[in-house]
Amino acid sequence: MHENELIKGVWIKTYTIPKDRDYYDIRNPADTRQLIARFPRLKREDVKSAIDVAKEAFAKWSTTLPVERANILYKTAFIIESRANDMARLLTLEEGKTLADSMFEVVRTVNLLRFYAGGLIVKDLGKVIPSQDKNTLIMTMREPPLGVVGVITPPWNFPLSLPAWKIIPAIATGNTVVWKPASITPTIAHELVKAFYDAGLPEGVLNFVTGSGGEVGDELVMNKDIDAITFTGSLQVGKEVNEKIGKQNRFVRVQLELGGKNATVLTKNGDINLAIEQVVRSAFGLTGQACTATSRFLIPEDMHDEVLNKLIERTKRIVVGNGLKQGVDMGPLASREQFEKVLGYIELGKQEGARLVYGGSVIKGSEEFDHGYFVQPTIFDGVTKDMRIAREEIFGPVLAVMTYRTLDEAIDIVNSVEYGLITGIVTRDLNEAMRFSQGVKVGVVKINKPTIGLEPGYHMVALRRRVMIFIRRWVRRQFNSSLE
């Protein structure tokens, strides 16, 4: 490929990137010798231009007929579907996940487009409410579009479907968007924007800006012409985003998704083999790089040895390698930063006294692995709830095995972290499942299902516990019939 074809720009109507902007490289995490693309590090003035364009486009887009907006979503779905093989391959090259996982994400993005086109735009109407007064009828109208929505998605693990969950309903309901994608995976994000415009989306409705969170992201949060912010990322950065918005002398709708430290609990009434299959899939699938991944596996104390042995034997069968190769179960970590972070947590687990029973090493020694960010799937046993590897989000293929005596103790362990995204229980006892569901403080409980994966209509409703943030559920307000 010619070098000029690797240089990507931005989508800000007819905006020309200033010549003094620096560019950064996007490389294949399975083989860092391969250059995928180069993107500009934009500055505040570039983001301001994008916001101005979005504000100008809002006046017309907000009055576009809902059926016209729905048609554009349907066309975008058709275009992505027709490009699915190429987009899946690009996603794997850029992020590292297996080709099967990449194809699943492309298909899910297509499904989201059709879900919102058919289930939201056309059907989300006003309501008639009975009145307490005679000869009175209360009629409600759907809330009008907000304006310009800033979409900030630093996570690179789902660079298509995660931002699609935010962008699609925003533009579907008549808003315009300025989107900062993950710095690690802007190439596939670029293709998503291209599909929208190839489908006939008017210029300025969706604007795409790349660069650092400290400059590009901060401008989106602080700019007075942004009417709503949706952010997915770390707990700490989410708190900072909320604090900055709270200090502004105006009301901005804000939605935050801030990670997870999820547990799967096997009870004495559960199917051991089912639990192991689900935990292995949830802990090591996607290389553990998912906010819904299982990172804690709770086992009844008197079942520990049997379950642990079976878990290790099953984990040994995981095939690690380049995600483009057939038969690979787990690809590389997505970046050097994440690679070093995961290795750091593995060392921390050893220092804390946890017992490393499987994995924990960098995979090297052959042409396939020597130039990528490959780490073995890793299992720690003897983990206690005070250890950092049991409390902090690692975002990698590291599983902490913990034991409990009673269901109440298991619930206490699940609730002992500051996250509350999702949890799972494996049991044949319905009463046990219901008692567990009522006791855990999380947004989603999976019963006899893997923790990874959520239905389209229930994404973004699980908010962290103990995080003192003021959130207006603008997702519910703006997209109530599809998300409620």
Coordinates of C-alpha atoms in Angstrom, one line a residue:
M1 CA 0.0 0.0 0.0
H2 CA 1.3 3.5 -0.9
E3 CA 2.2 5.6 2.1
N4 CA -0.3 8.3 1.2
E5 CA -3.1 5.7 1.4
L6 CA -2.2 5.1 5.0
I7 CA -2.6 8.7 6.1
K8 CA -6.1 9.3 7.3
G9 CA -7.9 12.6 7.9
V10 CA -10.9 13.8 9.8
W11 CA -14.5 14.3 9.0
I12 CA -15.3 18.0 9.6
K13 CA -17.2 19.0 6.5
T14 CA -14.7 20.7 4.2
Y15 CA -12.2 21.3 6.9
T16 CA -8.5 21.1 6.0
I17 CA -6.0 19.8 8.6
P18 CA -3.4 22.4 9.3
K19 CA 0.0 21.5 7.9
D20 CA 1.7 21.8 11.3
R21 CA -0.2 18.9 12.9
D22 CA 1.8 15.9 14.0
Y23 CA 0.7 12.4 13.0
Y24 CA 0.9 9.1 14.9
D25 CA 1.2 5.5 13.7
I26 CA -1.3 2.7 14.1
R27 CA 0.4 -0.7 14.1
N28 CA -0.8 -4.3 14.2
P29 CA -0.6 -5.5 17.8
A30 CA 0.1 -9.1 16.6
D31 CA 3.1 -7.8 14.5
T32 CA 4.2 -4.3 15.3
R33 CA 6.3 -4.2 12.1
Q34 CA 3.1 -3.7 10.1
L35 CA 1.9 -0.1 9.8
I36 CA -1.9 0.1 9.5
A37 CA -2.5 3.9 9.2
R38 CA -1.4 7.3 10.4
F39 CA -3.7 9.8 12.1
P40 CA -3.4 13.5 13.0
R41 CA -3.0 14.7 16.6
L42 CA -5.6 17.5 16.4
K43 CA -5.6 20.5 18.7
R44 CA -8.3 22.5 20.5
E45 CA -9.0 24.8 17.5
D46 CA -9.6 21.8 15.3
V47 CA -12.2 20.5 17.7
K48 CA -13.8 23.9 18.0
S49 CA -14.2 23.9 14.2
A50 CA -15.9 20.5 14.4
I51 CA -18.3 21.7 17.1
D52 CA -19.1 24.8 15.0
V53 CA -19.9 22.6 12.0
A54 CA -22.0 20.3 14.1
K55 CA -23.9 23.2 15.6
E56 CA -24.6 24.6 12.1
A57 CA -25.8 21.2 10.8
F58 CA -28.1 20.7 13.8
A59 CA -30.6 23.4 12.6
K60 CA -31.5 21.3 9.5
W61 CA -30.9 17.8 10.8
S62 CA -33.1 18.3 13.8
T63 CA -36.1 19.1 11.6
T64 CA -35.4 16.2 9.2
L65 CA -38.4 13.8 9.0
P66 CA -37.8 10.7 11.3
V67 CA -38.5 8.4 8.3
E68 CA -35.7 10.0 6.4
R69 CA -33.3 9.5 9.3
A70 CA -34.4 5.9 9.6
N71 CA -33.7 5.4 5.8
I72 CA -30.1 6.6 6.3
L73 CA -29.6 4.2 9.2
Y74 CA -31.0 1.3 7.1
K75 CA -28.7 2.3 4.2
T76 CA -25.7 2.5 6.5
A77 CA -26.5 -1.0 7.8
F78 CA -26.6 -2.4 4.2
I79 CA -23.3 -0.7 3.4
I80 CA -21.5 -2.1 6.4
E81 CA -23.0 -5.5 5.8
S82 CA -21.7 -5.5 2.2
R83 CA -18.2 -4.6 3.6
A84 CA -18.3 -7.0 6.5
N85 CA -15.4 -9.2 5.5
D86 CA -13.1 -6.2 4.9
M87 CA -14.1 -4.4 8.0
A88 CA -13.7 -7.5 10.2
R89 CA -10.2 -8.1 8.8
L90 CA -9.3 -4.4 9.4
L91 CA -10.6 -4.6 12.9
T92 CA -8.5 -7.6 13.7
L93 CA -5.4 -6.0 12.2
E94 CA -5.8 -2.9 14.2
E95 CA -7.1 -4.2 17.6
G96 CA -5.9 -7.9 17.6
K97 CA -9.1 -9.8 18.4
T98 CA -9.9 -13.0 16.5
L99 CA -11.5 -12.7 13.1
A100 CA -14.6 -14.4 14.4
D101 CA -14.9 -11.9 17.2
S102 CA -14.4 -9.0 14.8
M103 CA -17.1 -10.4 12.5
F104 CA -19.4 -10.7 15.4
E105 CA -18.8 -7.0 16.2
V106 CA -19.5 -5.9 12.6
V107 CA -22.7 -7.9 12.6
R108 CA -23.7 -6.4 15.9
T109 CA -23.2 -2.9 14.5
V110 CA -25.4 -3.7 11.6
N111 CA -28.1 -5.0 14.0
L112 CA -27.8 -1.9 16.1
L113 CA -28.5 0.3 13.1
R114 CA -31.6 -1.7 12.2
F115 CA -32.7 -1.9 15.8
Y116 CA -32.7 1.9 16.2
A117 CA -34.0 2.6 12.7
G118 CA -37.0 0.4 13.2
G119 CA -37.6 0.4 16.9
L120 CA -36.8 4.0 17.8
I121 CA -37.4 6.5 15.1
V122 CA -40.6 5.3 13.7
K123 CA -42.3 3.9 16.9
D124 CA -41.1 6.3 19.6
L125 CA -44.1 8.7 19.8
G126 CA -45.8 10.8 22.4
K127 CA -48.2 9.4 25.0
V128 CA -51.7 10.1 26.3
I129 CA -52.0 10.1 30.1
P130 CA -55.3 10.1 32.1
S131 CA -56.0 13.3 34.0
Q132 CA -57.5 13.7 37.4
D133 CA -59.6 16.6 36.1
K134 CA -62.8 16.2 34.2
N135 CA -62.9 17.1 30.5
T136 CA -59.1 17.2 30.4
L137 CA -56.7 15.2 28.4
I138 CA -52.9 15.2 29.0
M139 CA -50.9 14.7 25.9
T140 CA -47.1 14.4 25.8
M141 CA -44.8 14.9 22.9
R142 CA -41.4 13.2 22.3
E143 CA -38.7 15.4 23.7
P144 CA -37.0 17.5 21.0
P145 CA -33.4 16.9 20.0
L146 CA -30.8 18.2 22.4
G147 CA -28.2 19.7 20.0
V148 CA -24.5 18.8 19.7
V149 CA -23.5 15.6 21.5
G150 CA -19.9 14.9 22.4
V151 CA -19.0 11.2 22.1
I152 CA -15.7 10.2 23.8
T153 CA -14.8 6.5 23.5
P154 CA -11.3 5.9 24.7
P155 CA -11.9 2.1 25.0
W156 CA -10.5 0.3 21.9
N157 CA -11.9 -3.2 22.7
F158 CA -15.1 -2.6 20.8
P159 CA -14.2 0.2 18.4
L160 CA -17.3 -0.3 16.2
S161 CA -20.2 -1.5 18.4
L162 CA -19.5 0.5 21.5
P163 CA -19.5 4.0 19.9
A164 CA -22.3 2.8 17.6
W165 CA -24.5 2.3 20.7
K166 CA -24.0 6.0 21.4
I167 CA -23.7 7.6 17.9
I168 CA -26.7 5.9 16.3
P169 CA -29.4 6.9 18.8
A170 CA -28.0 10.4 19.0
I171 CA -28.2 11.1 15.3
A172 CA -31.4 9.0 15.0
T173 CA -33.2 11.4 17.3
G174 CA -32.1 14.5 15.5
N175 CA -28.9 15.4 17.2
T176 CA -25.5 16.0 15.7
V177 CA -22.3 14.5 17.0
V178 CA -18.6 15.2 17.4
W179 CA -16.8 11.9 18.1
K180 CA -13.4 11.3 19.5
P181 CA -12.6 7.6 18.9
A182 CA -10.1 5.5 20.8
S183 CA -6.6 6.6 19.9
I184 CA -5.5 2.9 19.4
T185 CA -8.3 2.0 17.0
P186 CA -9.2 5.0 14.8
T187 CA -8.9 3.2 11.5
I188 CA -12.0 1.0 11.9
A189 CA -13.8 4.0 13.4
H190 CA -12.9 6.0 10.3
E191 CA -14.6 3.3 8.2
L192 CA -17.8 3.5 10.3
V193 CA -18.0 7.3 9.7
K194 CA -17.4 6.7 6.0
A195 CA -20.3 4.2 5.8
F196 CA -22.6 6.8 7.3
Y197 CA -21.7 9.4 4.7
D198 CA -21.8 6.9 1.9
A199 CA -25.3 6.2 3.0
G200 CA -26.3 9.9 2.5
L201 CA -25.8 11.4 5.9
P202 CA -25.7 15.2 5.5
E203 CA -22.3 16.8 6.0
G204 CA -21.7 18.0 9.5
V205 CA -24.0 15.6 11.3
L206 CA -21.2 13.3 12.4
N207 CA -17.8 14.8 12.9
F208 CA -14.7 12.7 13.6
V209 CA -11.7 14.1 15.5
T210 CA -8.5 12.3 16.6
G211 CA -5.9 13.3 19.2
S212 CA -5.1 13.2 22.9
G213 CA -7.8 13.0 25.6
G214 CA -6.1 15.9 27.4
E215 CA -6.6 18.2 24.5
V216 CA -9.3 16.9 22.1
G217 CA -11.4 15.2 24.8
D218 CA -11.1 18.1 27.2
E219 CA -12.3 20.5 24.6
L220 CA -15.4 18.4 24.0
V221 CA -16.1 18.3 27.7
M222 CA -15.6 22.1 28.3
N223 CA -16.9 23.7 25.1
K224 CA -20.1 25.7 25.8
D225 CA -21.7 24.6 22.5
I226 CA -21.8 20.9 23.6
D227 CA -25.2 20.0 24.9
A228 CA -24.6 16.4 26.0
I229 CA -21.5 14.2 26.8
T230 CA -21.3 10.5 26.7
F231 CA -18.0 9.0 27.9
T232 CA -16.8 5.4 28.2
G233 CA -13.5 4.8 30.0
S234 CA -11.8 4.4 33.4
L235 CA -13.4 5.2 36.7
Q236 CA -10.9 8.0 37.4
V237 CA -11.2 9.8 34.1
G238 CA -15.0 9.5 34.4
K239 CA -14.9 11.2 37.8
E240 CA -12.8 14.0 36.2
V241 CA -15.2 14.4 33.3
N242 CA -18.1 14.7 35.7
E243 CA -16.3 17.1 37.9
K244 CA -15.4 19.4 35.0
I245 CA -19.0 19.4 33.7
G246 CA -20.4 20.0 37.2
K247 CA -18.3 23.2 37.6
Q248 CA -19.7 24.8 34.4
N249 CA -22.4 27.4 34.9
R250 CA -24.9 25.5 32.7
F251 CA -26.7 22.2 32.4
V252 CA -25.1 19.5 30.3
R253 CA -26.5 16.0 30.1
V254 CA -23.9 13.5 30.9
Q255 CA -23.7 9.7 30.7
L256 CA -20.7 7.7 32.0
E257 CA -19.7 4.1 31.6
L258 CA -16.8 3.4 33.8
G259 CA -15.5 -0.2 33.8
G260 CA -16.1 -3.3 35.8
K261 CA -14.5 -5.9 38.1
N262 CA -17.0 -8.7 37.4
A263 CA -17.4 -12.0 39.2
T264 CA -18.9 -15.4 38.2
V265 CA -20.2 -17.4 41.2
L266 CA -20.5 -21.2 41.0
T267 CA -22.8 -22.7 43.6
K268 CA -23.0 -26.3 44.9
N269 CA -26.2 -26.6 42.8
G270 CA -24.5 -25.5 39.6
D271 CA -23.1 -27.4 36.7
I272 CA -19.3 -27.4 37.0
N273 CA -18.6 -28.0 33.4
L274 CA -21.0 -25.2 32.3
A275 CA -19.4 -22.8 34.8
I276 CA -15.9 -23.5 33.5
E277 CA -16.8 -23.1 29.9
Q278 CA -18.5 -19.8 30.6
V279 CA -15.7 -18.5 32.8
V280 CA -13.0 -19.4 30.3
R281 CA -15.0 -17.7 27.5
S282 CA -15.6 -14.6 29.7
A283 CA -12.2 -14.3 31.2
F284 CA -10.0 -15.1 28.2
G285 CA -12.2 -14.4 25.2
L286 CA -11.3 -11.0 23.7
T287 CA -8.0 -11.4 25.6
G288 CA -9.9 -10.3 28.7
Q289 CA -10.2 -6.8 27.3
A290 CA -13.9 -6.2 27.9
C291 CA -15.6 -4.3 30.7
T292 CA -18.0 -7.3 31.1
A293 CA -15.2 -9.8 31.3
T294 CA -15.1 -12.2 34.3
S295 CA -12.0 -11.5 36.3
R296 CA -13.1 -13.2 39.6
F297 CA -14.3 -16.8 39.8
L298 CA -15.9 -17.7 43.1
I299 CA -16.0 -21.4 44.0
P300 CA -17.5 -23.2 47.1
E301 CA -14.7 -24.0 49.4
D302 CA -15.3 -27.7 49.5
M303 CA -15.4 -27.9 45.6
H304 CA -12.2 -25.9 45.1
D305 CA -9.7 -28.6 44.1
E306 CA -12.0 -30.3 41.6
V307 CA -13.1 -27.1 40.0
L308 CA -9.6 -25.6 39.9
N309 CA -8.1 -28.7 38.2
K310 CA -10.8 -28.7 35.5
L311 CA -10.4 -25.0 35.0
I312 CA -6.6 -25.3 34.4
E313 CA -7.1 -28.2 32.1
R314 CA -9.6 -26.3 30.0
T315 CA -7.5 -23.2 29.9
K316 CA -4.5 -25.2 28.6
R317 CA -6.6 -25.9 25.4
I318 CA -6.8 -22.2 24.5
V319 CA -4.9 -21.4 21.3
V320 CA -3.1 -18.0 21.4
G321 CA -2.0 -16.4 18.2
N322 CA -2.6 -13.9 15.4
G323 CA -6.3 -13.3 15.3
L324 CA -6.3 -13.6 11.5
K325 CA -5.4 -17.3 11.7
Q326 CA -8.0 -20.0 11.8
G327 CA -8.4 -21.9 15.1
V328 CA -7.0 -19.1 17.3
D329 CA -9.0 -18.5 20.5
M330 CA -7.1 -15.5 21.9
G331 CA -5.2 -12.8 20.2
P332 CA -2.6 -10.3 21.5
L333 CA -3.2 -7.4 23.9
A334 CA -4.1 -4.3 21.9
S335 CA -1.1 -2.0 22.7
R336 CA 2.3 -1.9 24.4
E337 CA 0.7 0.2 27.2
Q338 CA -1.9 -2.5 27.9
F339 CA 0.8 -5.2 27.6
E340 CA 2.9 -3.6 30.2
K341 CA -0.1 -2.9 32.5
V342 CA -1.2 -6.6 32.4
L343 CA 2.4 -7.8 33.1
G344 CA 2.6 -5.4 36.0
Y345 CA -0.6 -6.8 37.5
I346 CA 0.7 -10.4 37.2
E347 CA 3.8 -9.4 39.1
L348 CA 1.7 -7.6 41.7
G349 CA -0.4 -10.7 42.2
K350 CA 2.7 -12.7 43.0
Q351 CA 3.9 -10.0 45.4
E352 CA 0.5 -10.0 47.1
G353 CA 0.8 -13.7 47.9
A354 CA -1.6 -15.1 45.3
R355 CA -0.6 -18.4 43.9
L356 CA 0.1 -18.4 40.1
V357 CA -1.2 -21.8 38.9
Y358 CA -1.3 -21.2 35.2
G359 CA 0.3 -18.9 32.6
G360 CA 1.6 -15.5 33.6
S361 CA 4.4 -15.3 31.0
V362 CA 5.0 -13.4 27.7
I363 CA 4.8 -15.7 24.7
K364 CA 8.0 -15.5 22.7
G365 CA 10.4 -17.7 20.7
S366 CA 9.0 -17.8 17.2
E367 CA 8.3 -15.5 14.3
E368 CA 4.6 -15.5 15.0
F369 CA 5.0 -14.1 18.6
D370 CA 8.2 -12.2 18.8
H371 CA 6.8 -8.9 17.3
G372 CA 3.4 -8.9 19.1
Y373 CA 1.9 -8.3 22.5
F374 CA 1.1 -11.9 23.4
V375 CA 0.6 -13.0 27.0
Q376 CA -0.5 -16.4 28.3
P377 CA -4.0 -16.7 29.8
T378 CA -3.3 -16.4 33.5
I379 CA -4.9 -17.9 36.6
F380 CA -4.2 -17.0 40.2
D381 CA -5.5 -19.1 43.1
G382 CA -5.8 -18.2 46.8
V383 CA -6.9 -14.7 46.0
T384 CA -8.5 -12.7 48.8
K385 CA -10.8 -9.7 48.5
D386 CA -8.2 -7.3 49.9
M387 CA -5.7 -8.0 47.1
R388 CA -5.5 -5.4 44.3
I389 CA -5.8 -8.1 41.6
A390 CA -9.2 -8.8 43.2
R391 CA -10.3 -5.2 43.4
E392 CA -8.9 -3.3 40.4
E393 CA -9.8 -3.6 36.7
I394 CA -6.9 -5.3 34.9
F395 CA -8.4 -5.5 31.4
G396 CA -6.4 -8.5 30.4
P397 CA -6.5 -12.3 30.5
V398 CA -6.0 -12.6 34.2
L399 CA -8.4 -14.6 36.4
A400 CA -8.6 -14.5 40.2
V401 CA -10.0 -17.7 41.8
M402 CA -11.6 -17.2 45.2
T403 CA -13.5 -19.4 47.6
Y404 CA -16.5 -18.9 49.8
R405 CA -18.5 -20.9 52.4
T406 CA -22.0 -19.5 52.1
L407 CA -24.0 -17.6 49.5
D408 CA -24.1 -14.6 51.8
E409 CA -20.3 -14.6 51.8
A410 CA -20.2 -14.9 48.0
I411 CA -22.6 -11.9 47.7
D412 CA -20.3 -9.9 50.1
I413 CA -17.3 -10.7 47.9
V414 CA -19.1 -9.7 44.8
N415 CA -20.1 -6.4 46.4
S416 CA -16.6 -5.7 47.9
V417 CA -15.3 -3.7 44.9
E418 CA -16.2 -0.2 43.9
Y419 CA -17.5 -1.4 40.5
G420 CA -21.0 -2.8 39.9
L421 CA -21.4 -3.5 36.3
I422 CA -22.3 -7.1 35.8
T423 CA -22.1 -10.5 37.6
G424 CA -23.0 -14.1 36.9
I425 CA -24.2 -17.1 38.9
V426 CA -24.2 -20.7 37.8
T427 CA -26.9 -22.7 39.6
R428 CA -29.9 -25.0 39.0
D429 CA -31.7 -23.6 42.0
L430 CA -34.1 -20.8 41.1
N431 CA -34.5 -19.6 44.6
E432 CA -30.7 -19.4 45.0
A433 CA -30.5 -17.4 41.7
M434 CA -33.2 -14.9 42.9
R435 CA -31.7 -14.4 46.3
F436 CA -28.3 -13.8 44.7
S437 CA -29.8 -11.3 42.2
Q438 CA -31.4 -9.3 44.9
G439 CA -28.3 -9.2 47.1
V440 CA -25.7 -8.2 44.6
K441 CA -25.3 -4.5 43.9
V442 CA -24.7 -4.6 40.1
G443 CA -26.6 -3.4 37.0
V444 CA -26.9 -6.7 35.3
V445 CA -27.1 -10.3 36.6
K446 CA -26.5 -13.2 34.3
I447 CA -27.9 -16.6 35.3
N448 CA -26.2 -19.6 33.7
K449 CA -24.8 -17.3 31.0
P450 CA -21.4 -15.7 30.3
T451 CA -20.8 -12.2 31.7
I452 CA -19.6 -10.9 28.3
G453 CA -22.2 -9.7 25.8
L454 CA -25.4 -7.6 26.3
E455 CA -28.6 -7.2 24.4
P456 CA -28.9 -4.0 22.3
G457 CA -31.7 -2.6 24.3
Y458 CA -29.9 -3.0 27.7
H459 CA -26.5 -1.6 27.0
M460 CA -25.4 1.4 29.0
V461 CA -27.9 1.0 31.8
A462 CA -25.6 -0.6 34.3
L463 CA -23.9 2.1 36.3
R464 CA -21.2 1.7 38.9
R465 CA -22.0 1.6 42.5
R466 CA -20.3 3.9 45.1
V467 CA -19.4 6.4 42.4
M468 CA -20.9 9.7 43.5
I469 CA -21.7 11.1 40.2
F470 CA -24.7 13.1 39.0
I471 CA -26.1 11.5 35.9
R472 CA -29.2 12.5 34.0
R473 CA -30.3 9.3 32.2
W474 CA -30.3 11.1 28.9
V475 CA -30.3 7.7 27.2
R476 CA -33.6 6.9 28.8
R477 CA -35.0 10.4 28.1
Q478 CA -33.8 10.6 24.6
F479 CA -34.3 7.0 23.6
N480 CA -36.9 5.8 26.1
S481 CA -39.0 3.3 24.2
S482 CA -35.9 1.5 22.9
L483 CA -33.9 1.4 26.1
E484 CA -36.7 1.1 28.7

